[in-house]
Each structure stands twice: as structure tokens, then as C-alpha cells.
Amino acid sequence: MRILTVVGARPNFVKIAPLVNEMKKRNIDYDLVHTGQHYDKELSKDFFDQLEIPDPNIYLGVGSGTHGVQTGKTMMKMEEVLMQQEYDLVMVVGDVNSTLAAAIAAVKLQIPVGHIEAGYRSMDMQMPEEVNRVLVDRVSQFLFAPTENAVLNLMNEGIDKERTFLVGNIMIETLLNNMKRLKRPQVLDSLDDYIVLTLHRAENTDNKERLTSIMAGLENIGTPIVFPVHPRTLQKLKAHGIYDKLERNENIRFIKPLTYLEFQYLLSHSRCALTDSGGVQEEAMVHKVPCLTLRKNTERMISLQYGANKLVGTDKDVISSSVKSILEDGYEEWAIPPYWDIKVSSRIMDSLMDNQELLFVPTSDLTQ
Ligand code: UD1
């Protein structure tokens, strides 16, 4: 079997690492495409190096742009790649624009698609990632779901059960594989009691009122806040005219985006995580760090069900009172969900190998 795996943005790199390892172990013939959606060293190369992902054999150099430009350019370039060589399957991960573009380019050429992290739903089609998730799952032949809830979401959309595999959370496989390698970031030379903040989602950064309200909710928390800031967020804080005041606030430590091993160290030693990222909600859960999510919904339902996470939205008073409640009143510990272990990539490859007949089902028969 010949597989083309595709990655484009930071969270993709974390998810592909164990899969590439597993394919190598099984002597599977594969190529790795990097679309170039993320290109900064801190968002891309550092992740390949630390997670020991082999260099991509194909780099598309797509870069930044509007959704249409980024997705369209990726589709065009992916189509060229797919027309030059024969692949039995295109494997995509997560929910970024590169994931959607690769899946559509493949299915239009009648090449089967496998989707890792299938079935997550926030039920909010205003989120670009939700659009990507729904569309990618709709055209995928193999759906690898991280949780039972994700499987149910797929069933509710009429996706054939035979093609849905509950394999667990591959991002957590990466985390568990690297737990002993975490690196203490320099910012902790002068800090030991702190909160970690990540914020980059368009719905928060691009809306001045919301971004101002989130940051206002954090201005007067007594405990220091370490904020590895995503390039788009930094741009937007400056453009909205709120950066200068925040920079003068000694309690908020702006730092550059961290490498994977440093970020996980920072998160694992923090009192609480504040985030609008999807992956961080899950990683905090595994580190047993309580999470407050700066959104009104989440596709990571399991973190809410297990009591590891709370949706606090973007209202400044709700944010500051929720942080204070965790710091002062504490919280109850939670369990780790089933299949969030170091065997996820192996389950994916087993499901693929045991169900190869699915590679030949016409795409028109994808739903019941
Ligand atoms: C993308 C994903 C998001 C994911 C996030 C992880 C989509 C729709 N969004 O969002 O789901 O959580 O990656 O980080 O695919 N930029 C740089 N350097 C880079 C890349 C981007 O400075 O290497 C800046 C550019 O100004 C760019 C902006 O960040 O326009 C946004 O980048 P983009 O890839 O479009 O989306 P993210 O916000 O990173």
C-alpha cells in the first residue's frame, strides 16, 4: 500500500509524528507532504526537529492568505502531486485548511482519504475548523475517531459505521511518548507559580471587542500569566491598539511561541491553562492541569464531560472569577479517557490493513 500523508500547520505536525513512526516500523511505502501553511521556524521546523519527523519529501510552499487563497492554492498544488504519482490513500489529520484542501484534491481524483481525528464537532459552522471537519469527514473513506462521542457524531451524520474506527487520540500518543523529554523553558528561571495562556483563534483575535475583553479579564489576576503568543495574535493586539498597555503589565509575560517540548513542560507545571486551542484542552487534561476555554463551545466535549475543562467564553468578569475560583477553591481530579494511550497509531494502521477492501468502495457509496 502506498500512502501520501499531508501536514500543514503546527497541530498537524504533533499528530503525524507517531503515524510516520508506525509506518516506518511496518515498512509501509509513504510520502510526506508539507503544504507550507505554517512556515515560521517556531511554528514548523522546530516541531519536525524535536519530534524527529523525517523531512517532508514534498513541500508546497503555500504560505498565508485568505481562506480561499490558502485552500485553493493548496488544492492546485496537491492535485499536481497526486497526478504525478500513484497513491492508494491520502491520509490527513485534524481540521486546518491544509487538511480540507488535501482531502478535496484527493477525492476529486478518486483517491481514498483517511482522516485522523474524525468526528469532532463544535456544532458551530462559523468556525473555519468546523467547516473543515464536516467536509473532510464527508469525503473520507476511513474515519479514525478519537472518542466515542466523535463516533456518535459521525453516526448522526449518516456516515457508514463500517468505515469508522475508534482508535483514540493520536496527539496524546505524541505527548505520552515525549513525557520524559520535556524541556524547562527559560521563562521559568524567574517563575514557579503561574498560569499559561494561549490565544490564536480568528473569532477571538480578529474581533477587537472580544480580544479586549479577554485581556481585560486577565489584567488583575494576582498570579503571573505566561503567554507564548502566536504571530497572528501579536499582530492583532498591535493593530487593535491594546498591546502597549498589556506589555507594561508585569503580570503578563509575553514570550515567543515555544517549541513542543518546552510548551508541554510549561503547561504541565502550570496552575491552570487558559486557551482557545483545541489540542491544549486535551493536553492539559492529560497533565492534570485544569483548563478554562475562552470560547462558547468546544469540539473536545470529552474534556467537559470528565470535568477537566470549563467553557468561560470571552466575558472579562466570567474569566477572572473562573480563574480565581480554580486558584482559591481548587478542583476535583479526573480520569484519562479510554484509548488515549501510546497505541493509537498502531490501531490506525491495523484498521487500515484489516479493511483494505474499503479502498475500493466508490465515493458515491460513502453514506448510508
Ligand atoms: C491555523 C489553523 C488553526 C490551528 C492553528 C494552529 C486553519 C483555518 N486554522 O490557524 O485551526 O489551531 O493553525 O496554530 O487552518 N503566520 C505567521 N507565520 C506562520 C504562519 C502564520 O506569521 O508560519 C501568521 C500570518 O500572518 C497568517 C496568520 O498567522 O496570516 C494566520 O495563519 P494561518 O495558518 O492562516 O492560521 P492560524 O491562525 O495559524
Coordinates of C-alpha atoms and ligand atoms in Angstrom, one line a residue:
M1 CA 0.0 0.0 0.0
R2 CA 1.3 3.4 -0.9
I3 CA 0.2 6.3 1.3
L4 CA 0.5 10.1 1.0
T5 CA 0.4 11.8 4.3
V6 CA -0.2 15.6 4.4
V7 CA 0.6 18.2 7.1
G8 CA 0.4 22.0 7.0
A9 CA 0.1 23.6 10.4
R10 CA 1.6 23.3 13.9
P11 CA -1.0 20.9 15.4
N12 CA -0.7 18.6 12.3
F13 CA 3.0 18.0 13.0
V14 CA 2.2 16.8 16.5
K15 CA -0.4 14.4 15.2
I16 CA 1.6 13.0 12.3
A17 CA 4.7 12.1 14.3
P18 CA 3.6 8.7 15.7
L19 CA 1.9 7.7 12.5
V20 CA 5.1 8.2 10.5
N21 CA 7.0 6.1 13.0
E22 CA 4.4 3.4 12.8
M23 CA 4.5 3.4 9.0
K24 CA 8.3 3.1 9.1
K25 CA 8.1 0.2 11.6
R26 CA 5.8 -1.6 9.2
N27 CA 7.8 -0.8 6.1
I28 CA 4.9 1.0 4.5
D29 CA 5.7 2.9 1.4
Y30 CA 4.8 6.6 2.2
D31 CA 5.5 10.2 1.2
L32 CA 5.1 13.2 3.4
V33 CA 3.8 16.5 2.0
H34 CA 4.2 19.8 3.9
T35 CA 1.8 22.3 2.4
G36 CA 3.7 25.3 3.9
Q37 CA 0.6 26.7 5.7
H38 CA 2.9 27.3 8.7
Y39 CA 6.4 28.3 7.7
D40 CA 8.0 30.2 10.6
K41 CA 10.8 28.2 12.3
E42 CA 8.9 28.3 15.6
L43 CA 5.7 27.0 14.1
S44 CA 7.2 24.4 11.8
K45 CA 10.9 23.4 11.7
D46 CA 11.3 23.2 15.4
F47 CA 8.4 20.8 15.6
F48 CA 9.9 18.5 12.9
D49 CA 13.3 18.5 14.7
Q50 CA 12.0 17.9 18.2
L51 CA 9.5 15.2 17.3
E52 CA 12.1 13.6 14.9
I53 CA 9.7 13.7 12.0
P54 CA 11.6 13.0 8.8
D55 CA 11.9 16.0 6.4
P56 CA 8.9 16.1 4.1
N57 CA 9.7 14.8 0.6
I58 CA 7.3 17.3 -1.0
Y59 CA 7.0 21.0 0.1
L60 CA 4.2 23.0 -1.5
G61 CA 5.2 26.4 0.0
V62 CA 1.6 27.7 0.1
G63 CA 2.0 30.2 2.9
S64 CA -0.6 32.6 4.4
G65 CA -3.6 34.1 2.7
T66 CA -7.4 34.3 3.0
H67 CA -9.2 31.0 3.4
G68 CA -10.0 30.9 -0.3
V69 CA -6.4 31.7 -1.4
Q70 CA -4.8 29.3 1.1
T71 CA -7.2 26.4 0.4
G72 CA -7.3 27.0 -3.3
K73 CA -3.5 27.2 -3.7
T74 CA -3.1 24.0 -1.7
M75 CA -5.7 22.2 -3.8
M76 CA -4.0 23.2 -7.0
K77 CA -0.6 22.1 -5.8
M78 CA -1.9 18.9 -4.2
E79 CA -3.6 17.9 -7.4
E80 CA -0.3 18.2 -9.3
V81 CA 1.4 15.9 -6.7
L82 CA -1.4 13.4 -6.9
M83 CA -1.3 13.3 -10.7
Q84 CA 2.4 12.6 -10.8
Q85 CA 2.4 9.5 -8.7
E86 CA 0.1 6.8 -7.8
Y87 CA -1.2 6.6 -4.2
D88 CA -3.7 4.1 -2.6
L89 CA -4.6 6.5 0.2
V90 CA -4.2 10.1 1.2
M91 CA -4.0 10.5 5.0
V92 CA -5.0 13.8 6.5
V93 CA -5.0 14.9 10.2
G94 CA -7.0 17.5 12.2
D95 CA -9.0 20.4 10.9
V96 CA -6.9 23.0 9.3
N97 CA -7.2 24.5 5.8
S98 CA -4.4 22.1 4.5
T99 CA -6.5 19.1 5.8
L100 CA -9.5 20.2 3.8
A101 CA -7.6 21.1 0.6
A102 CA -5.7 17.8 0.5
A103 CA -8.9 15.8 1.2
I104 CA -10.8 17.5 -1.6
A105 CA -8.0 17.3 -4.1
A106 CA -7.7 13.6 -3.4
V107 CA -11.3 12.7 -3.5
K108 CA -11.8 14.6 -6.8
L109 CA -9.2 12.3 -8.3
Q110 CA -11.0 9.3 -6.8
I111 CA -8.2 8.6 -4.4
P112 CA -9.5 7.4 -1.0
V113 CA -8.9 9.6 2.0
G114 CA -8.2 8.6 5.6
H115 CA -9.0 11.2 8.3
I116 CA -7.3 11.1 11.7
E117 CA -9.3 13.0 14.4
A118 CA -12.6 12.4 12.6
G119 CA -15.9 13.2 14.2
Y120 CA -15.1 16.1 16.5
R121 CA -17.8 18.7 16.3
S122 CA -18.3 22.1 17.9
M123 CA -21.7 22.5 16.1
D124 CA -20.6 26.0 15.2
M125 CA -20.3 26.5 11.4
Q126 CA -18.9 30.0 12.0
M127 CA -15.7 28.4 13.0
P128 CA -13.5 27.7 9.9
E129 CA -12.2 24.5 11.5
E130 CA -15.8 23.2 11.9
V131 CA -16.4 23.7 8.2
N132 CA -13.2 21.8 7.5
R133 CA -14.1 18.9 9.9
V134 CA -17.6 18.4 8.5
L135 CA -16.4 18.4 4.8
V136 CA -13.3 16.3 5.4
D137 CA -15.3 13.6 7.2
R138 CA -18.0 13.7 4.5
V139 CA -15.4 12.7 1.8
S140 CA -13.3 10.4 3.8
Q141 CA -13.3 6.6 3.3
F142 CA -11.6 5.8 6.6
L143 CA -12.6 7.8 9.7
F144 CA -10.3 7.4 12.7
A145 CA -12.1 8.8 15.7
P146 CA -10.5 9.9 19.0
T147 CA -13.5 9.4 21.3
E148 CA -16.9 7.6 21.5
N149 CA -18.6 10.9 21.2
A150 CA -16.9 11.6 18.0
V151 CA -18.1 8.2 16.7
L152 CA -21.6 9.2 17.6
N153 CA -21.3 12.5 15.8
L154 CA -20.4 10.6 12.6
M155 CA -23.3 8.1 13.1
N156 CA -25.6 11.1 13.4
E157 CA -24.4 12.4 10.1
G158 CA -25.2 9.1 8.4
I159 CA -21.6 8.0 7.9
D160 CA -21.3 4.3 7.5
K161 CA -20.3 2.5 10.7
E162 CA -18.1 0.1 8.9
R163 CA -15.7 2.9 8.0
T164 CA -15.5 4.5 11.4
F165 CA -12.8 3.3 13.8
L166 CA -12.5 4.3 17.4
V167 CA -8.7 4.5 17.7
G168 CA -8.1 7.1 20.4
N169 CA -6.2 10.4 20.4
I170 CA -3.0 10.5 18.4
M171 CA -1.9 13.9 19.9
I172 CA -1.9 12.2 23.3
E173 CA 0.3 9.4 21.9
T174 CA 2.8 12.0 21.0
L175 CA 2.6 13.6 24.4
L176 CA 3.0 10.3 26.3
N177 CA 5.9 9.3 24.1
N178 CA 7.7 12.6 25.0
M179 CA 6.7 12.9 28.6
K180 CA 10.3 12.2 29.8
R181 CA 11.9 14.5 27.3
L182 CA 10.1 17.8 28.3
K183 CA 12.3 20.8 28.5
R184 CA 12.1 23.6 31.0
P185 CA 11.7 26.9 29.1
Q186 CA 13.8 29.9 30.1
V187 CA 10.9 32.0 31.3
L188 CA 10.6 29.7 34.3
D189 CA 14.0 30.8 35.6
S190 CA 12.2 33.6 37.4
L191 CA 8.8 32.0 38.0
D192 CA 7.3 28.9 39.6
D193 CA 3.7 29.7 40.3
Y194 CA 1.9 30.8 37.1
I195 CA -1.0 30.4 34.6
V196 CA -0.4 29.6 31.0
L197 CA -2.4 31.4 28.2
T198 CA -2.7 30.6 24.5
L199 CA -4.9 32.5 22.2
H200 CA -5.0 32.5 18.4
R201 CA -8.4 31.6 17.1
A202 CA -9.7 34.1 14.5
E203 CA -13.1 34.5 16.3
N204 CA -11.2 35.9 19.3
T205 CA -8.2 37.7 17.7
D206 CA -10.0 39.4 14.8
N207 CA -12.7 40.8 16.9
K208 CA -11.4 43.9 18.8
E209 CA -14.1 43.9 21.4
R210 CA -13.7 40.2 22.3
L211 CA -9.9 40.4 22.4
T212 CA -10.0 43.4 24.6
S213 CA -12.5 41.8 26.9
I214 CA -10.4 38.6 27.2
M215 CA -7.3 40.5 28.0
A216 CA -9.1 42.8 30.5
G217 CA -10.3 39.7 32.3
L218 CA -6.6 38.7 32.9
E219 CA -5.1 42.1 33.8
N220 CA -5.8 41.8 37.5
I221 CA -5.2 38.2 38.3
G222 CA -2.6 38.1 41.1
T223 CA -0.8 35.1 39.7
P224 CA 1.6 35.7 36.7
I225 CA 0.4 34.7 33.3
V226 CA 2.8 33.2 30.8
F227 CA 1.7 34.0 27.2
P228 CA 3.5 32.3 24.3
V229 CA 2.0 34.5 21.7
H230 CA 1.0 33.3 18.2
P231 CA 2.1 35.6 15.4
R232 CA -1.4 36.5 14.3
T233 CA -2.4 37.3 17.9
L234 CA 0.6 39.6 18.3
Q235 CA -0.3 41.4 15.0
K236 CA -3.9 41.8 16.1
L237 CA -3.1 43.0 19.6
K238 CA -1.0 45.7 18.0
A239 CA -3.5 46.5 15.3
H240 CA -6.3 46.9 17.8
G241 CA -4.1 49.2 19.9
I242 CA -4.1 47.0 23.1
Y243 CA -0.6 45.7 23.0
D244 CA 1.3 48.6 24.6
K245 CA -0.7 48.7 27.8
L246 CA -0.5 44.9 28.2
E247 CA 3.2 44.9 27.7
R248 CA 3.6 47.3 30.6
N249 CA 1.6 44.9 32.8
E250 CA 4.3 42.9 34.7
N251 CA 1.9 40.1 35.4
I252 CA 1.5 39.2 31.8
R253 CA 4.7 37.7 30.3
F254 CA 4.7 37.8 26.6
I255 CA 7.1 35.2 25.1
K256 CA 7.7 33.8 21.6
P257 CA 5.9 30.6 20.6
L258 CA 7.7 27.8 22.4
T259 CA 8.9 24.5 20.9
Y260 CA 6.8 21.4 21.6
L261 CA 8.8 20.1 24.5
E262 CA 9.1 23.5 26.2
F263 CA 5.4 24.2 25.8
Q264 CA 4.4 20.9 27.3
Y265 CA 6.8 21.5 30.3
L266 CA 5.3 24.9 30.8
L267 CA 1.7 23.6 30.6
S268 CA 2.4 20.6 32.9
H269 CA 3.8 22.8 35.7
S270 CA 1.1 25.5 35.5
R271 CA -1.7 26.1 37.9
C272 CA -4.3 26.5 35.2
A273 CA -4.5 26.7 31.4
L274 CA -6.4 29.4 29.6
T275 CA -6.8 28.7 25.9
D276 CA -8.9 28.8 22.8
S277 CA -6.9 26.0 21.2
G278 CA -8.4 22.5 20.7
G279 CA -5.2 20.5 21.4
V280 CA -4.3 22.4 24.6
Q281 CA -7.6 21.4 26.2
E282 CA -6.7 17.8 25.7
E283 CA -3.0 18.1 26.7
A284 CA -4.0 20.0 29.9
M285 CA -6.3 17.1 30.7
V286 CA -3.5 14.6 30.5
H287 CA -1.2 16.8 32.5
K288 CA -4.0 17.0 35.1
V289 CA -4.0 20.8 34.8
P290 CA -7.4 22.4 34.9
C291 CA -8.4 24.2 31.7
L292 CA -10.6 27.2 31.1
T293 CA -11.6 27.6 27.4
L294 CA -12.0 31.1 26.0
R295 CA -14.8 30.0 23.7
K296 CA -18.5 29.5 23.8
N297 CA -18.3 25.9 22.5
T298 CA -15.8 23.1 22.1
E299 CA -15.4 20.1 19.8
R300 CA -13.5 18.5 22.7
M301 CA -16.7 17.5 24.5
I302 CA -14.9 14.8 26.5
S303 CA -12.9 17.3 28.4
L304 CA -16.1 18.9 29.7
Q305 CA -17.7 15.5 30.4
Y306 CA -14.7 14.5 32.5
G307 CA -14.7 17.8 34.4
A308 CA -11.2 18.8 33.2
N309 CA -12.4 21.8 31.3
K310 CA -14.9 24.6 31.5
L311 CA -16.1 27.0 28.8
V312 CA -15.7 30.5 30.0
G313 CA -16.3 32.5 26.8
T314 CA -14.9 35.9 26.4
D315 CA -16.6 38.0 29.2
K316 CA -13.9 39.6 31.4
D317 CA -15.8 39.1 34.7
V318 CA -16.5 35.4 34.0
I319 CA -12.9 34.8 33.0
S320 CA -11.4 36.5 36.1
S321 CA -13.9 34.9 38.5
S322 CA -13.3 31.4 37.0
V323 CA -9.5 31.7 37.3
K324 CA -9.8 32.9 40.9
S325 CA -12.2 30.0 41.7
I326 CA -9.6 27.5 40.5
L327 CA -6.7 29.1 42.3
E328 CA -8.6 29.6 45.6
D329 CA -11.1 26.8 45.8
G330 CA -9.3 24.0 43.9
Y331 CA -10.9 21.3 41.7
E332 CA -11.5 17.6 41.6
E333 CA -9.2 15.3 39.6
W334 CA -10.5 13.5 36.6
A335 CA -9.7 10.3 34.7
I336 CA -8.0 9.9 31.3
P337 CA -10.3 8.7 28.5
P338 CA -10.1 5.2 27.0
Y339 CA -7.7 4.7 24.1
W340 CA -5.7 7.9 24.9
D341 CA -2.5 5.9 25.0
I342 CA 0.6 5.0 23.1
K343 CA -1.1 2.6 20.7
V344 CA -3.2 5.0 18.7
S345 CA -1.1 4.9 15.5
S346 CA -0.8 1.1 15.7
R347 CA -4.7 0.9 15.9
I348 CA -4.9 3.2 12.9
M349 CA -2.6 1.0 10.8
D350 CA -4.3 -2.2 12.0
S351 CA -7.7 -0.8 11.0
L352 CA -6.3 0.2 7.6
M353 CA -4.6 -3.1 6.9
D354 CA -7.6 -5.2 8.1
N355 CA -10.1 -3.3 5.9
Q356 CA -8.3 -2.7 2.7
E357 CA -11.4 -3.7 0.7
L358 CA -12.7 -0.2 1.7
L359 CA -10.1 1.4 -0.5
F360 CA -12.2 0.2 -3.5
V361 CA -15.7 1.4 -2.5
P362 CA -16.8 4.1 -4.9
T363 CA -17.0 7.5 -3.2
S364 CA -20.7 7.7 -4.2
D365 CA -21.4 4.9 -1.7
L366 CA -19.8 6.7 1.2
T367 CA -23.0 7.4 3.2
Q368 CA -25.8 5.0 4.0
Ligands
UD1_1 C1 -4.2 27.6 11.9 C2 -5.5 26.7 11.9 C3 -6.0 26.5 13.3 C4 -4.9 26.0 14.2 C5 -3.7 26.9 14.1 C6 -2.5 26.4 14.9 C7 -6.9 27.0 9.9 C8 -8.2 27.5 9.4 N1 -6.5 27.4 11.1 O1 -4.5 28.8 12.3 O2 -7.1 25.6 13.3 O3 -5.4 25.9 15.5 O4 -3.3 26.9 12.7 O5 -1.6 27.4 15.0 O6 -6.3 26.3 9.2 N2 1.6 33.3 10.4 C9 2.9 33.5 10.6 N3 3.8 32.5 10.4 C10 3.4 31.3 10.1 C11 2.1 31.0 9.9 C12 1.2 32.0 10.0 O7 3.3 34.6 10.9 O8 4.3 30.4 10.0 C13 0.6 34.4 10.6 C14 0.3 35.0 9.3 O9 0.1 36.3 9.5 C15 -1.0 34.3 8.9 C16 -1.7 34.1 10.3 O10 -0.5 33.8 11.2 O11 -1.8 35.1 8.1 C17 -2.6 33.0 10.4 O12 -2.0 31.8 9.9 P1 -3.0 30.6 9.4 O13 -2.2 29.4 9.0 O14 -3.8 31.2 8.3 O15 -3.9 30.3 10.6 P2 -3.6 30.1 12.1 O16 -4.2 31.2 12.8 O17 -2.2 29.8 12.4

